[in-house]
Short mmCIF file of C-alpha atoms in Angstrom, two decimals:
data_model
loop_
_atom_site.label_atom_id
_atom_site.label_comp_id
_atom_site.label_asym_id
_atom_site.label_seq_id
_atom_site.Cartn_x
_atom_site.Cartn_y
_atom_site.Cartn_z
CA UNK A 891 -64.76 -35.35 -2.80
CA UNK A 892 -65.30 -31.90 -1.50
CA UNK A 893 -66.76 -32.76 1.67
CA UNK A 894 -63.65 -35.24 2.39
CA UNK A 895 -61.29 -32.15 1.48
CA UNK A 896 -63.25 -30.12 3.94
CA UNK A 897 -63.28 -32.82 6.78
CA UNK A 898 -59.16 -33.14 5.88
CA UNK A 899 -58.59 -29.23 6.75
CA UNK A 900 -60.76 -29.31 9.66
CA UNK A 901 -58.40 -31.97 11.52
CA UNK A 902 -55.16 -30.29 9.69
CA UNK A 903 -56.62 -26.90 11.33
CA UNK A 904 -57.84 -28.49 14.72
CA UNK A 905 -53.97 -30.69 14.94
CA UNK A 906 -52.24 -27.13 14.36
CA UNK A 907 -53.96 -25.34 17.13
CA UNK A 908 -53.39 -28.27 19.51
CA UNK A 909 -50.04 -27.63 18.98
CA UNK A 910 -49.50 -24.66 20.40
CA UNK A 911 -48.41 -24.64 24.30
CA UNK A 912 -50.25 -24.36 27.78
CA UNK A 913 -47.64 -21.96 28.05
CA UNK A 914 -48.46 -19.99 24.69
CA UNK A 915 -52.28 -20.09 25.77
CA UNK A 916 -51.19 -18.39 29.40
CA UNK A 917 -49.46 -15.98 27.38
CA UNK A 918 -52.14 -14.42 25.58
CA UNK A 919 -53.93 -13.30 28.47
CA UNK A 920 -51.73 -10.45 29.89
CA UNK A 921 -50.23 -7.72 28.29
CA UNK A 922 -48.53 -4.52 28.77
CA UNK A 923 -49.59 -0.96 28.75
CA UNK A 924 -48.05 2.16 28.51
CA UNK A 925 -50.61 4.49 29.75
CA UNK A 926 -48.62 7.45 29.34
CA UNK A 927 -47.19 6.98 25.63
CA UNK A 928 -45.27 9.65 23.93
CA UNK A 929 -42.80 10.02 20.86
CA UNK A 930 -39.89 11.66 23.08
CA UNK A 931 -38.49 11.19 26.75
CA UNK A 932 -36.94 13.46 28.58
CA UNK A 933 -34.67 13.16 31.92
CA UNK A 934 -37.85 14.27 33.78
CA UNK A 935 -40.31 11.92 32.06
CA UNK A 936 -41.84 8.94 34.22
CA UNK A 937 -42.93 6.33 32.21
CA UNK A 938 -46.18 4.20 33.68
CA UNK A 939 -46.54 0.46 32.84
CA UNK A 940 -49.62 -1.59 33.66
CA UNK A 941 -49.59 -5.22 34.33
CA UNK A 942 -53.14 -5.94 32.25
CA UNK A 943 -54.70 -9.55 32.80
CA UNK A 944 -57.14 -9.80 30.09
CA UNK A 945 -58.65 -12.59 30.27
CA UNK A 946 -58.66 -12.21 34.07
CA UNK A 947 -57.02 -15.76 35.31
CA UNK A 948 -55.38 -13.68 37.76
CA UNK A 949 -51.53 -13.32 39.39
CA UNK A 950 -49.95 -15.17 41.77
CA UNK A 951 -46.80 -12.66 41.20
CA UNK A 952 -44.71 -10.52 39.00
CA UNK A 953 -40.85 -10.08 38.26
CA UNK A 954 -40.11 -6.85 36.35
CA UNK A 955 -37.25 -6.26 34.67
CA UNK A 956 -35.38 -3.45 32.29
CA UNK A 957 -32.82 -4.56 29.54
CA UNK A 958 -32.91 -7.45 31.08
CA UNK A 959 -31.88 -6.33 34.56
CA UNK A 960 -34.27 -6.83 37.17
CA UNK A 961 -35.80 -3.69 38.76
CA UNK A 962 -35.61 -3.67 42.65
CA UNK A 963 -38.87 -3.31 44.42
CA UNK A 964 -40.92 -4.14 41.81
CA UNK A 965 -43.34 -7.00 41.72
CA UNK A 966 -46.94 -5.47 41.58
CA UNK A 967 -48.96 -4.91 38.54
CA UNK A 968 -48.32 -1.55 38.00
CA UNK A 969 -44.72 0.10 36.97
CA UNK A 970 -44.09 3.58 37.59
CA UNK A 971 -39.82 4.49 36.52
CA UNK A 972 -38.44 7.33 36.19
CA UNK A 973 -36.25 8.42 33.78
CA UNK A 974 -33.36 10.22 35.20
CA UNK A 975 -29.77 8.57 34.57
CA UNK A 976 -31.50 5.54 33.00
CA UNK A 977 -29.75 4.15 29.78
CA UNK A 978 -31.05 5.51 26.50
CA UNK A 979 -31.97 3.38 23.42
CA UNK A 980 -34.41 0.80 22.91
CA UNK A 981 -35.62 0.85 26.34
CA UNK A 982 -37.19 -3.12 26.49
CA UNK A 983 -39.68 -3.56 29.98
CA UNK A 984 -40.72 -6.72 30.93
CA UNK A 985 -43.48 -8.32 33.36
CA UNK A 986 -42.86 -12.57 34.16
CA UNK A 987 -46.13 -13.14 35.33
CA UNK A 988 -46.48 -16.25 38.13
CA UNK A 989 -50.00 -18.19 38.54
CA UNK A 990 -50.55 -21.59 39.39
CA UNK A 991 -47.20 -22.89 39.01
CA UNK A 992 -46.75 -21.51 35.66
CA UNK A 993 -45.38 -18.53 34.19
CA UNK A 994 -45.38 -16.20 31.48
CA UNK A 995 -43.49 -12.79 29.62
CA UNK A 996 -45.14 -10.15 28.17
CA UNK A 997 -42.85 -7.01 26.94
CA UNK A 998 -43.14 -3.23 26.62
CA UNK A 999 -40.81 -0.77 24.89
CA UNK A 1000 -39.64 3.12 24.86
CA UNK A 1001 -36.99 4.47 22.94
CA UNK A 1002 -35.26 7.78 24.23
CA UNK A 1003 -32.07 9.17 22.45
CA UNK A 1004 -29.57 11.91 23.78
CA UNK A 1005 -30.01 14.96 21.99
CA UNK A 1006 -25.77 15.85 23.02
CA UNK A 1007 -24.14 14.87 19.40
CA UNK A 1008 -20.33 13.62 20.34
CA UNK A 1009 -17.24 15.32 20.53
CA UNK A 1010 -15.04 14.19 17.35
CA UNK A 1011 -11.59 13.69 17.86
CA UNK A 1012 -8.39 13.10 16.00
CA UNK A 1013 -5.00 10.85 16.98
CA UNK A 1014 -1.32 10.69 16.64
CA UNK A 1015 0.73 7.85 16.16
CA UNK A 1016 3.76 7.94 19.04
CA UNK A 1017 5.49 4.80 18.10
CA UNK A 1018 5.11 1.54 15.81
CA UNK A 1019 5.56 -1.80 16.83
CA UNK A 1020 5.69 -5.20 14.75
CA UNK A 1021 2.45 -7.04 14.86
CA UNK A 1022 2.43 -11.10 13.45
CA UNK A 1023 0.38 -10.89 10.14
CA UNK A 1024 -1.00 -14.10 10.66
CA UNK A 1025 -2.49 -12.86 13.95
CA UNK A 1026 -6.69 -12.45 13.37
CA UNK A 1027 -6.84 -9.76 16.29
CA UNK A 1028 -10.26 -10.11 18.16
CA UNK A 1029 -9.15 -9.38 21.61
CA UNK A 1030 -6.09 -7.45 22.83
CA UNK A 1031 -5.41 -6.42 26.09
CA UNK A 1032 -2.25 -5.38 28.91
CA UNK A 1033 -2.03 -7.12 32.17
CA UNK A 1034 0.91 -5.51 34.33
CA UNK A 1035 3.69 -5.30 31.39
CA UNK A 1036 2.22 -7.91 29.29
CA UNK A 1037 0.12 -8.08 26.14
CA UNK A 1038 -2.54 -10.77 25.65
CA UNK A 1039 -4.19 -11.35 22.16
CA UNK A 1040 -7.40 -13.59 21.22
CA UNK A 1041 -6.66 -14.62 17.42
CA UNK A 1042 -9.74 -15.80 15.61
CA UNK A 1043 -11.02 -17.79 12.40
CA UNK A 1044 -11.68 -21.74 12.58
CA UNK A 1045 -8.34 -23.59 12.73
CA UNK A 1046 -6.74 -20.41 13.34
CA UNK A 1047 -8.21 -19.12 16.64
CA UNK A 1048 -5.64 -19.14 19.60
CA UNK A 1049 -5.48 -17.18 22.71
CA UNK A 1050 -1.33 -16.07 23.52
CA UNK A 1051 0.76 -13.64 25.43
CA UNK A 1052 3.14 -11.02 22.82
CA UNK A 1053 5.75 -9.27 23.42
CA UNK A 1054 5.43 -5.72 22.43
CA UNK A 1055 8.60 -4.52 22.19
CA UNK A 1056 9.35 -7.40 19.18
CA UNK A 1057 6.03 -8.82 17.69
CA UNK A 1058 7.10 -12.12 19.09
CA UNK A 1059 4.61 -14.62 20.75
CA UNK A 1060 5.79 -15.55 24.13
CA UNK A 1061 3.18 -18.77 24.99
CA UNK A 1062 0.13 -19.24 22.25
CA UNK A 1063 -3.06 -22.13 22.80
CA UNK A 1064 -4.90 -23.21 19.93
CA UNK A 1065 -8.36 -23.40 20.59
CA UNK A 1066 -10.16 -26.63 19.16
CA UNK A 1067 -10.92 -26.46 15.06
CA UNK A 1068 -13.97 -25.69 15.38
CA UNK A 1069 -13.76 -22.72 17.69
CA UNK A 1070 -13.69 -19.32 16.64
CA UNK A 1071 -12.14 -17.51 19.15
CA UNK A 1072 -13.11 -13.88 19.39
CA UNK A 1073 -12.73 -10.75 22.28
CA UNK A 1074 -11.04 -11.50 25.82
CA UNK A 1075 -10.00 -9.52 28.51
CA UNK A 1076 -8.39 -10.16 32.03
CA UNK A 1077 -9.82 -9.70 35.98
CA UNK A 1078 -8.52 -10.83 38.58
CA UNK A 1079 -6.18 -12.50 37.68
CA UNK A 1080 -8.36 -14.93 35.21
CA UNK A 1081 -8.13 -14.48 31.05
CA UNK A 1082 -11.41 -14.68 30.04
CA UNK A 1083 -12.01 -15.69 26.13
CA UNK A 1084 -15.33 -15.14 24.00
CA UNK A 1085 -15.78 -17.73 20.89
CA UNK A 1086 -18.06 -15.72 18.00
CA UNK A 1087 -21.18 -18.34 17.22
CA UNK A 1088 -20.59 -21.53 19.44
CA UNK A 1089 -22.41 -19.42 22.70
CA UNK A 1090 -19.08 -20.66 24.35
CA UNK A 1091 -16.60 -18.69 26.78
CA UNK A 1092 -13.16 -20.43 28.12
CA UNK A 1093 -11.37 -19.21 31.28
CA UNK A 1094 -7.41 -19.23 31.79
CA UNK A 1095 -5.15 -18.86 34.65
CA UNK A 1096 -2.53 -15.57 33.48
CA UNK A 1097 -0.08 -18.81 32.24
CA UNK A 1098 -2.60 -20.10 29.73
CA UNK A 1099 -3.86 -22.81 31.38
CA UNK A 1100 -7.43 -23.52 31.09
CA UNK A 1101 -9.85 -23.55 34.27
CA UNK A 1102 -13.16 -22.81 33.21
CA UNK A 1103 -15.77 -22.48 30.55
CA UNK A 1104 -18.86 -20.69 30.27
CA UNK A 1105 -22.05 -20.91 28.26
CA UNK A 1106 -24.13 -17.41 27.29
CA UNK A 1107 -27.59 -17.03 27.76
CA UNK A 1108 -29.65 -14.15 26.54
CA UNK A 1109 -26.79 -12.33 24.27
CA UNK A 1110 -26.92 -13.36 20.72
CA UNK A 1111 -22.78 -13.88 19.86
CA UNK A 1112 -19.45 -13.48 21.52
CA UNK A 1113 -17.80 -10.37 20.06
CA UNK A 1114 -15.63 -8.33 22.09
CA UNK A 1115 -15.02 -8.35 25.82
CA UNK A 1116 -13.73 -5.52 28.91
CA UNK A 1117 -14.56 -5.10 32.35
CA UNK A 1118 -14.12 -2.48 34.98
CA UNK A 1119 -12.39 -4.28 37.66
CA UNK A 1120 -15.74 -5.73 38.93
CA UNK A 1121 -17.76 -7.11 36.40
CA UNK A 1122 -17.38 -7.97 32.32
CA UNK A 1123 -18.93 -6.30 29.64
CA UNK A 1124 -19.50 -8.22 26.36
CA UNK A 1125 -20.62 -7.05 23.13
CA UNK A 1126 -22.44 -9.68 20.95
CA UNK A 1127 -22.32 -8.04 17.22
CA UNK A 1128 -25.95 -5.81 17.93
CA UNK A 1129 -26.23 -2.45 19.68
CA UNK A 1130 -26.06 -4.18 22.98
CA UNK A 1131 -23.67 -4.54 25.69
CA UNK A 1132 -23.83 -6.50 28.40
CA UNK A 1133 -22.82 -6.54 32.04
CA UNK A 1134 -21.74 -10.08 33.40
CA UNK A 1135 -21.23 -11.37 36.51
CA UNK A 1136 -17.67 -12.80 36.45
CA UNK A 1137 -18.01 -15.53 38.88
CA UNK A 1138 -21.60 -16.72 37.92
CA UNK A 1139 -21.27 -15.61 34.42
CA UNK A 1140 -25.24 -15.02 34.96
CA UNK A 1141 -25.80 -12.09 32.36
CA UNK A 1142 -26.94 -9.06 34.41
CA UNK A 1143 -28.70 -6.39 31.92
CA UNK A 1144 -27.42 -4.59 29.20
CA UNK A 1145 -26.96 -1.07 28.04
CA UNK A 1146 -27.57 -0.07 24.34
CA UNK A 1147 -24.95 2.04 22.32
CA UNK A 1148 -26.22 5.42 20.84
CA UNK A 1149 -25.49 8.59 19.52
CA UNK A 1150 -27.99 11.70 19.11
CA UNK A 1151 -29.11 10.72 15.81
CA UNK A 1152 -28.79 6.55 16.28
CA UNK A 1153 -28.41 3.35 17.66
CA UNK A 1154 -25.15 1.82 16.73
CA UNK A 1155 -24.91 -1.54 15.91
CA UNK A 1156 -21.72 -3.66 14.93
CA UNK A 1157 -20.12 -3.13 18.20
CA UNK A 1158 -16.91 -5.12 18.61
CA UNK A 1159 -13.70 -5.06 20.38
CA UNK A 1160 -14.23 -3.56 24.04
CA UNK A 1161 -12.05 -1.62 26.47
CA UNK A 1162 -12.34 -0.07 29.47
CA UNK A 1163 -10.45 3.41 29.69
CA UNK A 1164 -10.56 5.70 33.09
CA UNK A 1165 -13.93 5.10 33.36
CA UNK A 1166 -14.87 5.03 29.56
CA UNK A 1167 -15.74 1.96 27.03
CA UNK A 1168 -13.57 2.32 24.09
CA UNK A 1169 -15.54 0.11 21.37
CA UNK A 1170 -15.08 -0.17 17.67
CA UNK A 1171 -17.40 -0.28 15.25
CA UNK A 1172 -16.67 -3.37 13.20
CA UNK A 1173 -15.69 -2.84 9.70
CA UNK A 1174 -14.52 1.14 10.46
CA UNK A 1175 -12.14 3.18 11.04
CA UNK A 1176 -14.16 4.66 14.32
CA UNK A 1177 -13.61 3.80 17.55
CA UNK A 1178 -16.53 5.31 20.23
CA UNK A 1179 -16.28 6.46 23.78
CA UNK A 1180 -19.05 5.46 25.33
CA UNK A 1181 -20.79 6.26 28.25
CA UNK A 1182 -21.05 3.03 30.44
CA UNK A 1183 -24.28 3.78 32.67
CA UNK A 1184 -25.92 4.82 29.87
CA UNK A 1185 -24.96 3.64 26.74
CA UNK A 1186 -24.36 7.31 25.08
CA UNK A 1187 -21.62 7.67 22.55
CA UNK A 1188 -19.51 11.10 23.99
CA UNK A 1189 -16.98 10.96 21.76
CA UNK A 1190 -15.57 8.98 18.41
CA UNK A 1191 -12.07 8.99 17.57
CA UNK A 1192 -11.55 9.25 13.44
CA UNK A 1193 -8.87 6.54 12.92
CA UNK A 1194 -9.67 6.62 9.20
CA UNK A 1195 -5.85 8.06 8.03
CA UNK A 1196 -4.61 5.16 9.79
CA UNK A 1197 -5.08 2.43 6.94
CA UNK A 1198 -2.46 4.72 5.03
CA UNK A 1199 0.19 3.18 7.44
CA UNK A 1200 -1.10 -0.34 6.75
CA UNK A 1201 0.16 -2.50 3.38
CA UNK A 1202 -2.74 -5.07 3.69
CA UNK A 1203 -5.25 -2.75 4.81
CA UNK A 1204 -8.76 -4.43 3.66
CA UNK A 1205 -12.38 -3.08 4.37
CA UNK A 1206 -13.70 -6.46 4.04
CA UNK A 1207 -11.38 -8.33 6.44
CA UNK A 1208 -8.10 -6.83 7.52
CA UNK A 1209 -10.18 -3.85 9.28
CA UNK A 1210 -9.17 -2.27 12.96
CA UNK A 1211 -9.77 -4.58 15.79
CA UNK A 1212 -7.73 -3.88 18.52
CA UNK A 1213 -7.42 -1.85 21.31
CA UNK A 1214 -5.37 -2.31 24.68
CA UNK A 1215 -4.88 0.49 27.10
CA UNK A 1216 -1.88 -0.02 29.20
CA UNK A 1217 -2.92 1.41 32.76
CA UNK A 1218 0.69 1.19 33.83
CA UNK A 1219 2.17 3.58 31.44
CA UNK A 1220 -0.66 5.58 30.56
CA UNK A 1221 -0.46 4.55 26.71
CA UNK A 1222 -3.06 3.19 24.00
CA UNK A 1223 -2.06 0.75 21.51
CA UNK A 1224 -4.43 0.04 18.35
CA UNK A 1225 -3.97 -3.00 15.73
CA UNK A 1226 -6.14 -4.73 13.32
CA UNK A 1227 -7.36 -8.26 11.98
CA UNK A 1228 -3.58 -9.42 10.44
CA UNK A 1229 -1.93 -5.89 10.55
CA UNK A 1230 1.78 -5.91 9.86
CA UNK A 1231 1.70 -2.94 13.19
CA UNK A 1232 1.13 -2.13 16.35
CA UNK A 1233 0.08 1.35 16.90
CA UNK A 1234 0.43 3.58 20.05
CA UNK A 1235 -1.68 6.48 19.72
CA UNK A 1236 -2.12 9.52 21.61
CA UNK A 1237 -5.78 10.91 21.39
CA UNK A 1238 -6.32 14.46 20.10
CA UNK A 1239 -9.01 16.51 21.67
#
């Protein structure tokens, strides 16, 4: 009886190991170095990566990359980066290793953190606006003199044009049931849309009508959404932010969002300000000012007075979620998930 138990593992062991992958098996035999390791990077540091190939099966070539962005000029088996005005963070290097018509990834990683702590600023409200209650704000953004919103929640989500003066929705799409609509934001001329879990984007033309959709790749979720008049930058519920090529929609690289002291996760609605990425912090009353080449946080504006001004204030659901800079007047308006009002704010330094 024993010896049939022991002749049953032995195939159950050998059937396991068979499982695993040609690719799996090519994967085991390289890996990265850091051959000059240390707890804290400076601005001056260069960090050194080696390419090792263990079990020496050799290279045919290498792509390297950073956060997911590819680094120019690199393809050997050695890495060699400097540090100066590189993002800060988590920061993730990888080698895709070539040979024989297959391929492999094998990662390295550095943190390095700012050691500026940011600037912490106040607001004023300048005027109130209605907002519709039954709007699930995940996206809100000006184009010329109008106001676009992204609702979410299944069965809910919609994407419409508001008018600010009233509260009143001017055109509204549902998305389908089982969408849940999250951040959007506008570029040249097309209304992009992020959906949260469904790894699904949706293009309009400025009227609402849909042209386009768009799948994600390496970002987790769809969260909130800006761009800079060139490219988009999505947040996906992490620390992360990603650049995206609008046309392509190929995901480019990523920055990740830190202070001195941390990395901040729960990034949500996005917008770009002069130059800045306004972002809040799901489920606070803080919205950061972030640093778009390198992920630092500069500065945080304390909205935490301003659920005083709203009835259904709710930190487990009706929290701030909106934020739409209107680059024609010069004015910032904040809202939240099903807020009664639309604030416009003037920042306090």
């Amino acid at each position: 009886m024993k010896l049939k138990y022991l002749v049953l593992m032995m195939v159950v062991a050998l059937s396991l190991s068979a499982c695993k992958t040609d690719i799996e098996v090519f994967k085991d035999n390289y890996r990265l170095d850091i051959t000059n390791s240390k707890l804290k990077w400076s601005e001056e540091d260069t960090v050194q990566i080696s390419l090792l190939d263990v079990a020496s099966i050799g290279i045919d070539s290498v792509v390297w990359t950073q956060n997911a962005a590819r680094i120019a000029g690199a393809d050997g088996s050695t890495l060699s980066r400097k540090l100066k005005n590189q993002p800060y963070g988590n920061l993730t290097f990888k080698a895709t290793v070539y040979k024989n018509g297959m391929n492999a990834t094998v990662a390295a990683q550095i943190k390095r953190m700012p050691t500026q702590k940011a600037k912490i600023y106040n607001y004023k409200i300048l005027n109130t606006y209605v907002h519709d209650t039954l709007s699930y704000t995940q996206g809100l953004e000006f184009y010329g003199d109008s106001l676009y919103e992204s609702t979410g929640q299944y069965r809910e989500s919609d994407i419409r044009i508001t008018n600010v003066a009233t509260g009143e929705t001017i055109k509204k799409v549902n998305l389908p049931e089982s969408q849940f609509a999250e951040g959007m934001t506008i570029l040249n001329d097309k209304v992009y849309q992020l959906t949260w879990q469904s790894k699904m984007g949706y293009v309009y033309d400025l009227d609402l009508n849909k042209i386009d959709d768009f799948k994600y790749n390496q970002s987790q979720e769809g969260w909130g959404l800006t761009n800079d008049g060139s490219y988009l930058y999505k947040s996906d519920g992490s620390s992360k932010i990603w650049k995206i090529d609008p046309d392509t929609y190929e995901e480019l690289g990523y920055i990740e969002v830190v202070s001195n002291d941390r990395i901040v996760s729960k990034i949500n609605e996005l917008e770009w300000v002069n130059g800045k990425i306004y972002a809040n912090v799901y489920t606070t009353n803080l919205i950061m000012i972030i640093n778009p080449a390198n992920g630092v946080v500069e500065a945080a504006i304390n909205m935490n007075s301003i659920k005083e001004e709203v009835s259904n204030y709710s930190e487990k659901d009706n929290v701030l979620n909106g934020i739409a800079y209107d680059k024609k007047n010069d004015r910032l308006f904040i809202t939240g998930k099903r807020w009664p009002k639309l604030f416009e704010i003037e920042i306090l330094k």
